[in-house]
Short mmCIF file of C-alpha atoms and ligand atoms in Angstrom, two decimals:
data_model
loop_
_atom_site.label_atom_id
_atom_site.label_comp_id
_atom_site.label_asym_id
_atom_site.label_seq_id
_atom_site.Cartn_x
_atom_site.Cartn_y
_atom_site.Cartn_z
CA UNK A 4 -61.21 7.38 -35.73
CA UNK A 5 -64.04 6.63 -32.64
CA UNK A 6 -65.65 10.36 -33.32
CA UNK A 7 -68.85 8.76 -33.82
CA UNK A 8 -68.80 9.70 -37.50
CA UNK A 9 -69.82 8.37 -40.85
CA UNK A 10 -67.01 6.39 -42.67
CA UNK A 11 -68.43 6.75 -46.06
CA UNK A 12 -68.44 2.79 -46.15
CA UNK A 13 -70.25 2.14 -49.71
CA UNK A 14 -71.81 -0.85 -48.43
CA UNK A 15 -74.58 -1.78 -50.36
CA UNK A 16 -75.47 -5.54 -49.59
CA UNK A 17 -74.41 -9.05 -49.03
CA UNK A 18 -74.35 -12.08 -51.68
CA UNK A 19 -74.43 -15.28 -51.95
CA UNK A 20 -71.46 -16.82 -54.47
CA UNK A 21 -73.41 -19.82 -55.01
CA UNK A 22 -76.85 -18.92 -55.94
CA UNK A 23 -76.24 -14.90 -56.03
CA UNK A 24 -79.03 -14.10 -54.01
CA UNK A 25 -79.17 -10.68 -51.94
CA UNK A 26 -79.29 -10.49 -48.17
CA UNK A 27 -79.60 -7.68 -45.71
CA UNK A 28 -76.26 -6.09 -45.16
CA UNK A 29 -77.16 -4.24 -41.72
CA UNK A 30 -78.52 -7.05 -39.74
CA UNK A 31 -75.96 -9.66 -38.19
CA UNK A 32 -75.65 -12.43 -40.78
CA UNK A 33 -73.81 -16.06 -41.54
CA UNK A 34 -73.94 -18.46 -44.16
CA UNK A 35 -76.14 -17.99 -46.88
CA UNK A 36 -79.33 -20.43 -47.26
CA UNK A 37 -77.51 -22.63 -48.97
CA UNK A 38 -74.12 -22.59 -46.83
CA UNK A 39 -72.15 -20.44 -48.51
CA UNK A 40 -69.93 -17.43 -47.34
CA UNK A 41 -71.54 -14.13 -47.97
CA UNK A 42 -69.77 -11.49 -49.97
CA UNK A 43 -70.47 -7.89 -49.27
CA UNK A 44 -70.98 -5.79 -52.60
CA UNK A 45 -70.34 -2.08 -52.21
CA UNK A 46 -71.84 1.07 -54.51
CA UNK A 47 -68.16 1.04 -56.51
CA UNK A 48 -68.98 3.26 -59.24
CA UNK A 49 -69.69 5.48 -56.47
CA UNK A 50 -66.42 4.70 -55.44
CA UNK A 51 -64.22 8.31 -55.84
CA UNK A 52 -61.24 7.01 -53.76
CA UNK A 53 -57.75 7.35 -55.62
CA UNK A 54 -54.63 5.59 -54.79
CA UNK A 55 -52.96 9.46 -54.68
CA UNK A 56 -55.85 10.78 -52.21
CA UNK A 57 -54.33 8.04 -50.19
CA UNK A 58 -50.84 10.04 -49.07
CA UNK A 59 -51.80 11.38 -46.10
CA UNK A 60 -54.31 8.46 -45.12
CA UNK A 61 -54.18 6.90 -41.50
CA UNK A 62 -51.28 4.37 -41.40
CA UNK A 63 -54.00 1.25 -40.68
CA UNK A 64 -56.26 -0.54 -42.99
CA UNK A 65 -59.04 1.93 -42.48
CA UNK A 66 -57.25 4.21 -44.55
CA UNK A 67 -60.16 1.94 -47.44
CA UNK A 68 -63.20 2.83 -44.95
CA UNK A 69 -65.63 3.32 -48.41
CA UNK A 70 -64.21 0.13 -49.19
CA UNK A 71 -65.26 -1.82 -45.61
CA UNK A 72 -68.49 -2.49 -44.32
CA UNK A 73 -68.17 0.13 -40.62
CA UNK A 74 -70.60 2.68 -41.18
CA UNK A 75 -70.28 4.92 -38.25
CA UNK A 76 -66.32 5.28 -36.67
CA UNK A 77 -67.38 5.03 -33.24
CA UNK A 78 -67.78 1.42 -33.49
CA UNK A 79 -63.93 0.65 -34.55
CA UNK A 80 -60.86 0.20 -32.69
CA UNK A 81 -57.95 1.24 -34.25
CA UNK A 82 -55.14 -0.43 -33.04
CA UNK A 83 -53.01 -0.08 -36.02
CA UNK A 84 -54.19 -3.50 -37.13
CA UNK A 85 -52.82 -3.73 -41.36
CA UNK A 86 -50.84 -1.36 -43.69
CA UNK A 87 -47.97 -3.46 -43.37
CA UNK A 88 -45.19 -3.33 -45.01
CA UNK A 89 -43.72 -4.64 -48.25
CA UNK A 90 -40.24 -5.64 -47.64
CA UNK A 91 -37.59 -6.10 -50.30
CA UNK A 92 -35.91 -8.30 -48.10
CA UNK A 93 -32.37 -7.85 -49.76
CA UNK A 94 -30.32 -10.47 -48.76
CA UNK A 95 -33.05 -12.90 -49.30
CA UNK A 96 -33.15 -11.76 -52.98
CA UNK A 97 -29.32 -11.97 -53.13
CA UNK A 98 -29.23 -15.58 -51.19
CA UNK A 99 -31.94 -17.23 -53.75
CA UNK A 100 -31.55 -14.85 -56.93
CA UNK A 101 -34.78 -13.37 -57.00
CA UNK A 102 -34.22 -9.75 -57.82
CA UNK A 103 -37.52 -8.77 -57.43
CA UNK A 104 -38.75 -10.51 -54.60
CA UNK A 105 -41.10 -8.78 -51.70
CA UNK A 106 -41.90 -10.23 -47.96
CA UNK A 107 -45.32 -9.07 -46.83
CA UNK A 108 -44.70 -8.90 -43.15
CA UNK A 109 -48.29 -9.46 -40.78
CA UNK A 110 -46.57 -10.13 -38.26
CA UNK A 111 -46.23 -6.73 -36.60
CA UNK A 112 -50.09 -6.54 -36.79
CA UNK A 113 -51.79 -6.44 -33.16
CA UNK A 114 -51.45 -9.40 -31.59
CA UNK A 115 -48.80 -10.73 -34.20
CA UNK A 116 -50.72 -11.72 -37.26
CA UNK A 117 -53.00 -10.99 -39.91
CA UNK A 118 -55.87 -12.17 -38.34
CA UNK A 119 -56.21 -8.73 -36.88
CA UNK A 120 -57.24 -7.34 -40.16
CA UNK A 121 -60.36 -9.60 -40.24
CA UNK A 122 -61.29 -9.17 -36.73
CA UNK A 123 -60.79 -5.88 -35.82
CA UNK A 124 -63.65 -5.33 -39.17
CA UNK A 125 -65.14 -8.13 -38.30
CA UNK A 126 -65.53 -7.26 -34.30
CA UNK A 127 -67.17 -3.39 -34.98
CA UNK A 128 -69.32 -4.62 -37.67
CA UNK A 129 -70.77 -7.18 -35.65
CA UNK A 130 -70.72 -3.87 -32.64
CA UNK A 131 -72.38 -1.21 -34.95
CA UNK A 132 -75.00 -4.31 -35.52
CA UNK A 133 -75.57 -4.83 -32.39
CA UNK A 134 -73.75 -8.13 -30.81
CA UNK A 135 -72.39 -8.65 -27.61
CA UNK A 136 -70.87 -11.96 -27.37
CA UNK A 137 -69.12 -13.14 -30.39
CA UNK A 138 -67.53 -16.69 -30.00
CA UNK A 139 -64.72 -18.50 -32.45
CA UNK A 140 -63.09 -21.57 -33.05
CA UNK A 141 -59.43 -21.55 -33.73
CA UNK A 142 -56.33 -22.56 -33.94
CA UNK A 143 -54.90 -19.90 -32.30
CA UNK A 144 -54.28 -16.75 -34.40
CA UNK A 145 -58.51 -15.92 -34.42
CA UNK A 146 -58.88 -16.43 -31.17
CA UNK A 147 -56.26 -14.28 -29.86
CA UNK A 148 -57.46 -11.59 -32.94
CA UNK A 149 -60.92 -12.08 -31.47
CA UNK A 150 -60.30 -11.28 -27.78
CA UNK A 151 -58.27 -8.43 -28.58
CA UNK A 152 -60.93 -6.52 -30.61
CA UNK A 153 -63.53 -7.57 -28.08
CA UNK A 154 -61.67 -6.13 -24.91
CA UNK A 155 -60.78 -2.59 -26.85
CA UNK A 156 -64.34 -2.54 -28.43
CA UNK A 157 -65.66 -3.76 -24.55
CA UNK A 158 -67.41 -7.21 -25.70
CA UNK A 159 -67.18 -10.52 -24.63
CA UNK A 160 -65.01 -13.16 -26.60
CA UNK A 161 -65.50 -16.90 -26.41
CA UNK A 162 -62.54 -18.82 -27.89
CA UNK A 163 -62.23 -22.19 -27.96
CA UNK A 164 -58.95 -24.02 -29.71
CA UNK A 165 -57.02 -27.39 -29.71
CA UNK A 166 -55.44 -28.20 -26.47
CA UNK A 167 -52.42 -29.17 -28.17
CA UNK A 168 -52.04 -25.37 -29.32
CA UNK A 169 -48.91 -23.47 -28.95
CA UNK A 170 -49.00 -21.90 -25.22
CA UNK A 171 -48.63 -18.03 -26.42
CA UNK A 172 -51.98 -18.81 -27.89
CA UNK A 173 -53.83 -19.48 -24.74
CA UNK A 174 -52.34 -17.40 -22.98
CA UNK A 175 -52.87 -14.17 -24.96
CA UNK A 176 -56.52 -14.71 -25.20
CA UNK A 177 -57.22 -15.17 -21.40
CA UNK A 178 -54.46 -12.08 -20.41
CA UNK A 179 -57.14 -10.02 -23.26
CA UNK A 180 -60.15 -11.69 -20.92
CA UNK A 181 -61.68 -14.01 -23.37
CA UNK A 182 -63.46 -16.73 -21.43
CA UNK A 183 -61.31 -19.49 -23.27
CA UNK A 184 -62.03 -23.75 -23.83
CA UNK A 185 -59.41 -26.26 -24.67
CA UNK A 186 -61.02 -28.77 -26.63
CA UNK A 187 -59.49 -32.50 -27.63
CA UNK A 188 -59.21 -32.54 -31.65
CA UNK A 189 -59.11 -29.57 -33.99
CA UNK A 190 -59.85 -26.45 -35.33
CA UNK A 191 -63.31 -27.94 -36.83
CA UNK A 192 -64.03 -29.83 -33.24
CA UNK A 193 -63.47 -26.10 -31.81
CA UNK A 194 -65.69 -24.73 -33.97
CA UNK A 195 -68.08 -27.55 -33.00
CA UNK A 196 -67.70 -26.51 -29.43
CA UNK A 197 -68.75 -22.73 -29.45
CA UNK A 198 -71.88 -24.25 -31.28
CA UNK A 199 -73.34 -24.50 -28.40
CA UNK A 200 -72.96 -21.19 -27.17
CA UNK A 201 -74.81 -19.97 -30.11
CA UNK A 202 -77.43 -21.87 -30.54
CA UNK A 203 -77.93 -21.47 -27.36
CA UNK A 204 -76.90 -18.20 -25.50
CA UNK A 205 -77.20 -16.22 -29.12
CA UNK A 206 -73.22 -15.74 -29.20
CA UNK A 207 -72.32 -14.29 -32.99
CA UNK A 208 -70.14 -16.78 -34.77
CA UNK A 209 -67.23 -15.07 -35.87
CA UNK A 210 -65.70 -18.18 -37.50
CA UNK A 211 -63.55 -18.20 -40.64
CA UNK A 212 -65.98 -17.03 -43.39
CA UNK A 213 -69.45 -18.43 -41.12
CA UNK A 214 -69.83 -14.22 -40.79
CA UNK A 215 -69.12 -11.68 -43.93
CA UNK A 216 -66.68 -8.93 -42.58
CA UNK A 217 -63.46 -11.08 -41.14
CA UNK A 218 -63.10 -11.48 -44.88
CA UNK A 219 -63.25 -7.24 -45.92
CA UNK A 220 -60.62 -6.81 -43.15
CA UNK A 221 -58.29 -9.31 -45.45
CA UNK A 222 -58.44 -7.92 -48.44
CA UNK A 223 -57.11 -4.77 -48.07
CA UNK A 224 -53.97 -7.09 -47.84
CA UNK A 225 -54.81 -6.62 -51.65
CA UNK A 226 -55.30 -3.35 -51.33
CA UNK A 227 -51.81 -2.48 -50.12
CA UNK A 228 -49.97 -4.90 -52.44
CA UNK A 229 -51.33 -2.41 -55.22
CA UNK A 230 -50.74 0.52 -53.00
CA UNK A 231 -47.19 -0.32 -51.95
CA UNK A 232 -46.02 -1.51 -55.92
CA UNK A 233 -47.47 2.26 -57.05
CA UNK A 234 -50.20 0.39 -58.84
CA UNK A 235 -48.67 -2.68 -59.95
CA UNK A 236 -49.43 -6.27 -59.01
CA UNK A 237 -47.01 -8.80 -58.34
CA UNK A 238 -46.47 -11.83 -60.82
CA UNK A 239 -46.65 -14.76 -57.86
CA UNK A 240 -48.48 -14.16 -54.73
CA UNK A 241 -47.46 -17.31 -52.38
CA UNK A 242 -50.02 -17.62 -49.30
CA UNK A 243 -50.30 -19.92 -46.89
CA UNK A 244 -53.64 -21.34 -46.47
CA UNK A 245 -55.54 -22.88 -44.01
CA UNK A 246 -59.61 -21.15 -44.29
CA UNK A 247 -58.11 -19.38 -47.32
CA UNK A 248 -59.61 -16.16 -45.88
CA UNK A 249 -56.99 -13.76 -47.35
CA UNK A 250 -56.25 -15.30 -50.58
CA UNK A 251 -60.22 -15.17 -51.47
CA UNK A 252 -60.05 -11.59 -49.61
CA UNK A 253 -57.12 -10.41 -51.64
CA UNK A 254 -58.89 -12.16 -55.20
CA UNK A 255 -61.87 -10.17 -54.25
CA UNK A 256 -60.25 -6.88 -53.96
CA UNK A 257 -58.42 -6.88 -57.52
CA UNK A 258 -61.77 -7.13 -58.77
CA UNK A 259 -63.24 -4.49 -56.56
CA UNK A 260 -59.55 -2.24 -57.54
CA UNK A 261 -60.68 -2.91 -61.77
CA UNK A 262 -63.61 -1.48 -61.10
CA UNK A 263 -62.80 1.78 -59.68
CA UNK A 264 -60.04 2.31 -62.05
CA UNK A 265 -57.06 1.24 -59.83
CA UNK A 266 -55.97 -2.13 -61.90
CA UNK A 267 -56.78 -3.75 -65.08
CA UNK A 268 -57.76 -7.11 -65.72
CA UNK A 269 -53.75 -8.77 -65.27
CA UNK A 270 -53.87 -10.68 -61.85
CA UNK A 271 -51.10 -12.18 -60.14
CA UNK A 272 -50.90 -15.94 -60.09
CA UNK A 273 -52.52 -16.86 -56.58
CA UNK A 274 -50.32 -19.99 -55.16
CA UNK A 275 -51.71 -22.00 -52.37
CA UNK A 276 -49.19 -23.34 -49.78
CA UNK A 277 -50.02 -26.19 -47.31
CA UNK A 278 -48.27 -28.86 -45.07
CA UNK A 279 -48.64 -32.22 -46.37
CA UNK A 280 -49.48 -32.96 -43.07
CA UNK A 281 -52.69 -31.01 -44.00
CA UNK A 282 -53.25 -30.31 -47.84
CA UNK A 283 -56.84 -30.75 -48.65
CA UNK A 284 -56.81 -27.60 -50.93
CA UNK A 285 -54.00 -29.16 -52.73
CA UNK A 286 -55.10 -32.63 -53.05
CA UNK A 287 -58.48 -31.36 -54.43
CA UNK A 288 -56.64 -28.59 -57.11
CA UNK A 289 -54.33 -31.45 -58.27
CA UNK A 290 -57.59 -33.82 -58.53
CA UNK A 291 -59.33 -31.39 -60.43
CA UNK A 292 -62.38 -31.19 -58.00
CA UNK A 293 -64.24 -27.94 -57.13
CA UNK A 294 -64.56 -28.79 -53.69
CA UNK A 295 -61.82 -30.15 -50.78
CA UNK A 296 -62.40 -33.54 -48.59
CA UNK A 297 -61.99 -33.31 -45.24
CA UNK A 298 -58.70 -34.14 -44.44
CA UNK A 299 -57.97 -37.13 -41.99
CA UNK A 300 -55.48 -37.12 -39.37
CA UNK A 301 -54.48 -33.56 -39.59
CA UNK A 302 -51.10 -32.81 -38.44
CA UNK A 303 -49.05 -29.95 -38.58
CA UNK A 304 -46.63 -27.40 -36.97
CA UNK A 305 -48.03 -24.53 -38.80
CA UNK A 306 -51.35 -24.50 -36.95
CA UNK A 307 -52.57 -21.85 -38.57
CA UNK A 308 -52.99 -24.34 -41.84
CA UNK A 309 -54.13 -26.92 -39.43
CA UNK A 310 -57.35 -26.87 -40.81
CA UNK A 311 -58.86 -30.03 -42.29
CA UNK A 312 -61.95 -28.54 -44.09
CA UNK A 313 -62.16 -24.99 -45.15
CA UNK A 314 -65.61 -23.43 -45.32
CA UNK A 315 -64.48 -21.48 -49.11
CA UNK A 316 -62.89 -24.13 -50.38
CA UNK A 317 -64.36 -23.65 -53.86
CA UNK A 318 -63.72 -20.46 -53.55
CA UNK A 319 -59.87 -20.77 -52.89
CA UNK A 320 -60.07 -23.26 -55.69
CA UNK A 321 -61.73 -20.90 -58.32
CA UNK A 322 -59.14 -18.28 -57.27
CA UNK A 323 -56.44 -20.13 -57.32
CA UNK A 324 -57.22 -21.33 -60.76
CA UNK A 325 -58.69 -18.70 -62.34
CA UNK A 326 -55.64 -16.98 -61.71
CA UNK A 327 -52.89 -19.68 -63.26
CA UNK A 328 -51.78 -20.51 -59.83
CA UNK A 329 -51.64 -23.70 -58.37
CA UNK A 330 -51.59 -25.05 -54.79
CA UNK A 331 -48.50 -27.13 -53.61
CA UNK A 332 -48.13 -29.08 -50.16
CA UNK A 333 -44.56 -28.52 -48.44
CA UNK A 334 -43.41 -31.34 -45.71
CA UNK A 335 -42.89 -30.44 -42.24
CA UNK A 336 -38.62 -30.89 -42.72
CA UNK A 337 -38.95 -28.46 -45.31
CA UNK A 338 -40.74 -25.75 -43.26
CA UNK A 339 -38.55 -26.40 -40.39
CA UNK A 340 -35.44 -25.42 -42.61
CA UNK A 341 -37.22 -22.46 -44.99
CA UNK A 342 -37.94 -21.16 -40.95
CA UNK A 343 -34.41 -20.37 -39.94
CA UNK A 344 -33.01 -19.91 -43.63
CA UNK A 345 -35.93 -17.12 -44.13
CA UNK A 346 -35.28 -15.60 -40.45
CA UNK A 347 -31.66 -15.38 -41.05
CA UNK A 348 -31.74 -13.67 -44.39
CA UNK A 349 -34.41 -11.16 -43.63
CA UNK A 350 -34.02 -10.52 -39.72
CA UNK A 351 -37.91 -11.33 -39.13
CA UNK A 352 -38.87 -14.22 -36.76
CA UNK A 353 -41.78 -15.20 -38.77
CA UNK A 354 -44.04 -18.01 -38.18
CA UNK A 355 -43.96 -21.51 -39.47
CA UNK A 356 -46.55 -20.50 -41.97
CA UNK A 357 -44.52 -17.62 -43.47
CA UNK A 358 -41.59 -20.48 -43.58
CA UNK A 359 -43.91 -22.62 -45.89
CA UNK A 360 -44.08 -19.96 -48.46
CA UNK A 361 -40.02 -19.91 -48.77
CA UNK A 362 -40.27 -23.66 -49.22
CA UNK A 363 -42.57 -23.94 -51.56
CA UNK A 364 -40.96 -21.12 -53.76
CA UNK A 365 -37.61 -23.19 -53.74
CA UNK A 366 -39.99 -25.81 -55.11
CA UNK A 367 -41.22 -23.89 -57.65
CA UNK A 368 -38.08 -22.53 -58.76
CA UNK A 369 -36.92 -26.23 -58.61
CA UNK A 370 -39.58 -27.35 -61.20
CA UNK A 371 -39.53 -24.20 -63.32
CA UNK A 372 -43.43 -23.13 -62.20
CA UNK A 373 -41.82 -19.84 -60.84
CA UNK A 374 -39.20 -17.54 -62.90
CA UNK A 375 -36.27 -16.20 -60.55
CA UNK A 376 -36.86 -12.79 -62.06
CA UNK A 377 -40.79 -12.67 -61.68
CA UNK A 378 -41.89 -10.37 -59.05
CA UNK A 379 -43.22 -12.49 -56.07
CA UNK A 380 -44.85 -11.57 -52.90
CA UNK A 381 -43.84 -13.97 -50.11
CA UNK A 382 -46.49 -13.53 -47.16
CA UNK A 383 -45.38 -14.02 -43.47
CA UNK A 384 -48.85 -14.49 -42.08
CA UNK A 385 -47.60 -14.33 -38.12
CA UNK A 386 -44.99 -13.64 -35.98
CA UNK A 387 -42.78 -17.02 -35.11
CA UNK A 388 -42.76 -15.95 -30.99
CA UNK A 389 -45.81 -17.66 -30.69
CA UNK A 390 -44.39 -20.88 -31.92
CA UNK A 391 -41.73 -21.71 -29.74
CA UNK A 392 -42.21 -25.61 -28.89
CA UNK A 393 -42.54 -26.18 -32.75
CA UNK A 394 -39.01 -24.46 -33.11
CA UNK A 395 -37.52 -26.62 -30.69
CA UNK A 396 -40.32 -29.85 -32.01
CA UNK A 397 -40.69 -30.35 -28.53
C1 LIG B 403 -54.88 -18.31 -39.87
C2 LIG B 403 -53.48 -18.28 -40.32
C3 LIG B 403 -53.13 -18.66 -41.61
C4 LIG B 403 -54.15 -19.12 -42.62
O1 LIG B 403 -54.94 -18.05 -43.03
P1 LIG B 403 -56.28 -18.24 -43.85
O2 LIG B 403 -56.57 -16.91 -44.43
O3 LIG B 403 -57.31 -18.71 -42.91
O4 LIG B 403 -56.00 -19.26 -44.91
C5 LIG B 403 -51.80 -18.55 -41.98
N1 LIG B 403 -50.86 -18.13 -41.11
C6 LIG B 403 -51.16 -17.76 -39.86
C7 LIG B 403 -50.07 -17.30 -38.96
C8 LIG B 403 -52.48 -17.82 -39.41
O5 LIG B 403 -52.78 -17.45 -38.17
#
């Protein structure tokens, strides 16, 4: 990559879900009109791309570059952000007596978790149209994603997150040279904080879902799932959600896969896992509503699913749904204990989010929602370094 060539990126435009409008897909954009997250569409019948061309592809998620929105390669950083693998995580199938049970592990992404796949799309897009300061909210993962992309691409980050956030967090993004804010309250009160900045110094707003692209750089989580099962899906895909960015990402790409011929029209059952300490994707799917309340009092030691009111919450919902999921809320006690019994059966120190997936499966086992022999896809969003006090619950 970075020879200042043409990626063959099919982009074609940007819509909005809600009204399906068309906007300019090479000028910097946000939320649609009416508030909605813009989805980029792509030229896919002009889409020649095979999963068997793929062999000898780079080992990072640009391997789908027709697929993403980077037009010319001299605007990306490749620092070997996705392609991830699929673990079969053997004595974790033997210990719970799932046969056919995978662990998608993020966290050996740069900067130890999947939020490198949105940003590092997210951060040359915004490059190649012309940006220079791009500013987040976070609860830690983004920010850290953020300032990494912006030092190897040579922009400036602004992060602000909670100043109750895990240490690693704030530490990472100033060592990367992001100029960095604590703020009192959450992820939204972050978000409400770099407002500022771009209203009024013209930062881009690289936010979960408030920009197109962070999204594209998640779903070739889909991508590989297909890749890495030689063209099969799973049965269960358990993800931990807090914006909901990948599981919307990863819905997204099955479609975009049926239409070039990868996939048919089967689709794994997308399950949503939260805290109950923070649930409002839950509370809303078991209420039957299209859209999630905020969420008072947030509270949990996942931060990444810290997040009290998610941007594409209807379109988690309709995912989750469509798909004959369901979204379940796990308690704090049983993430702490899915944390050590998942690092000791698979040898990964994942993060408290991957933990929640393991507890809700033993839920759904427990209730008969999951079948031990169905193929599931257990997603360890992070590494668990990062997370230290919330090991010890200091
Ligand atoms: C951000 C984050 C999540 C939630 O991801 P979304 O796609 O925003 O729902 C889960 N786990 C970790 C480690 C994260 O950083």
């Amino acid at each position: 990559m970075t020879t200042g060539l043409p990626t063959g990126s099919l982009l074609t435009h940007l819509e909005c879900p809600r009204t399906g409008e068309s906007y300019d897909a090479d000028s910097l954009q946000n939320l649609s009109k009416v508030g909605a997250p813009l989805l980029a569409r792509y030229d896919l019948d002009r889409c020649t791309l095979k999963r068997e061309d793929l062999r000898t592809a780079v080992g990072s998620l640009w391997r789908y570059a027709p697929l993403l929105p980077v037009r010319n390669d001299g605007n990306i950083a490749d620092l070997g952000e996705g392609w991830t693998p699929l673990l079969k995580a053997e004595r974790l199938r033997t210990h719970l007596r799932t046969p056919d049970l995978y662990v998608k592990d993020e966290s050996v992404n740069p900067t130890g978790s999947f939020k490198a796949r949105g940003m590092a799309v997210a951060v040359a897009r915004a490059r190649e149209l012309g940006a220079a300061e791009l500013a987040v909210g976070t609860a830690g993962n983004a920010g850290s994603a953020l300032a990494a992309y912006a030092a190897a691409l040579g922009l400036k980050a602004h992060v602000a997150m909670p100043d109750d956030t895990p240490k690693a967090f704030s530490a990472e993004c100033q060592a990367l040279g992001a100029d960095l804010a604590l703020v009192k309250g959450l992820i939204t009160d972050a978000n409400a904080h770099v407002q500022i900045g771009i209203r009024e110094k013209g930062w881009f707003d690289v936010a979960t879902l408030r920009e197109p692209y962070r999204l594209e750089g998640k779903k070739t989580m889909g991508y590989e799932l297909v890749e890495q099962l030689d063209g099969e899906l799973p049965d269960v895909i358990l993800y931990p959600t807090g914006g909901g960015t990948g599981l919307i990402g990863m819905w997204k790409a099955f479609d975009e896969m049926e239409r070039i011929g990868w996939i048919g029209s089967r689709r794994p059952r997308m399950v949503s896992v939260q805290s109950t300490g923070c649930a409002p994707i839950v509370r809303a799917f078991e209420n039957g509503e299209d859209h999630a309340e905020m969420w008072q009092n947030a509270a949990t030691s996942a931060s990444g699913l810290r997040v009290p009111r998610a941007i594409g919450d209807f379109l988690i919902l309709d995912a989750v749904r469509k798909s004959g999921g369901t979204a379940i809320g796990v308690t704090e006690d049983q993430i702490h204990a899915a944390w050590g019994e998942i690092a000791s059966h698979t040898g990964l120190m994942v993060a408290p989010e991957g933990a929640a997936t393991l507890a809700a499966l033993h839920e759904l086992i427990r209730t008969g929602a999951v079948g031990r022999d169905e193929r599931i896809v257990l997603f360890n969003t992070g590494s668990g370094l990062k997370y230290i006090e919330a090991w010890f619950r200091e």
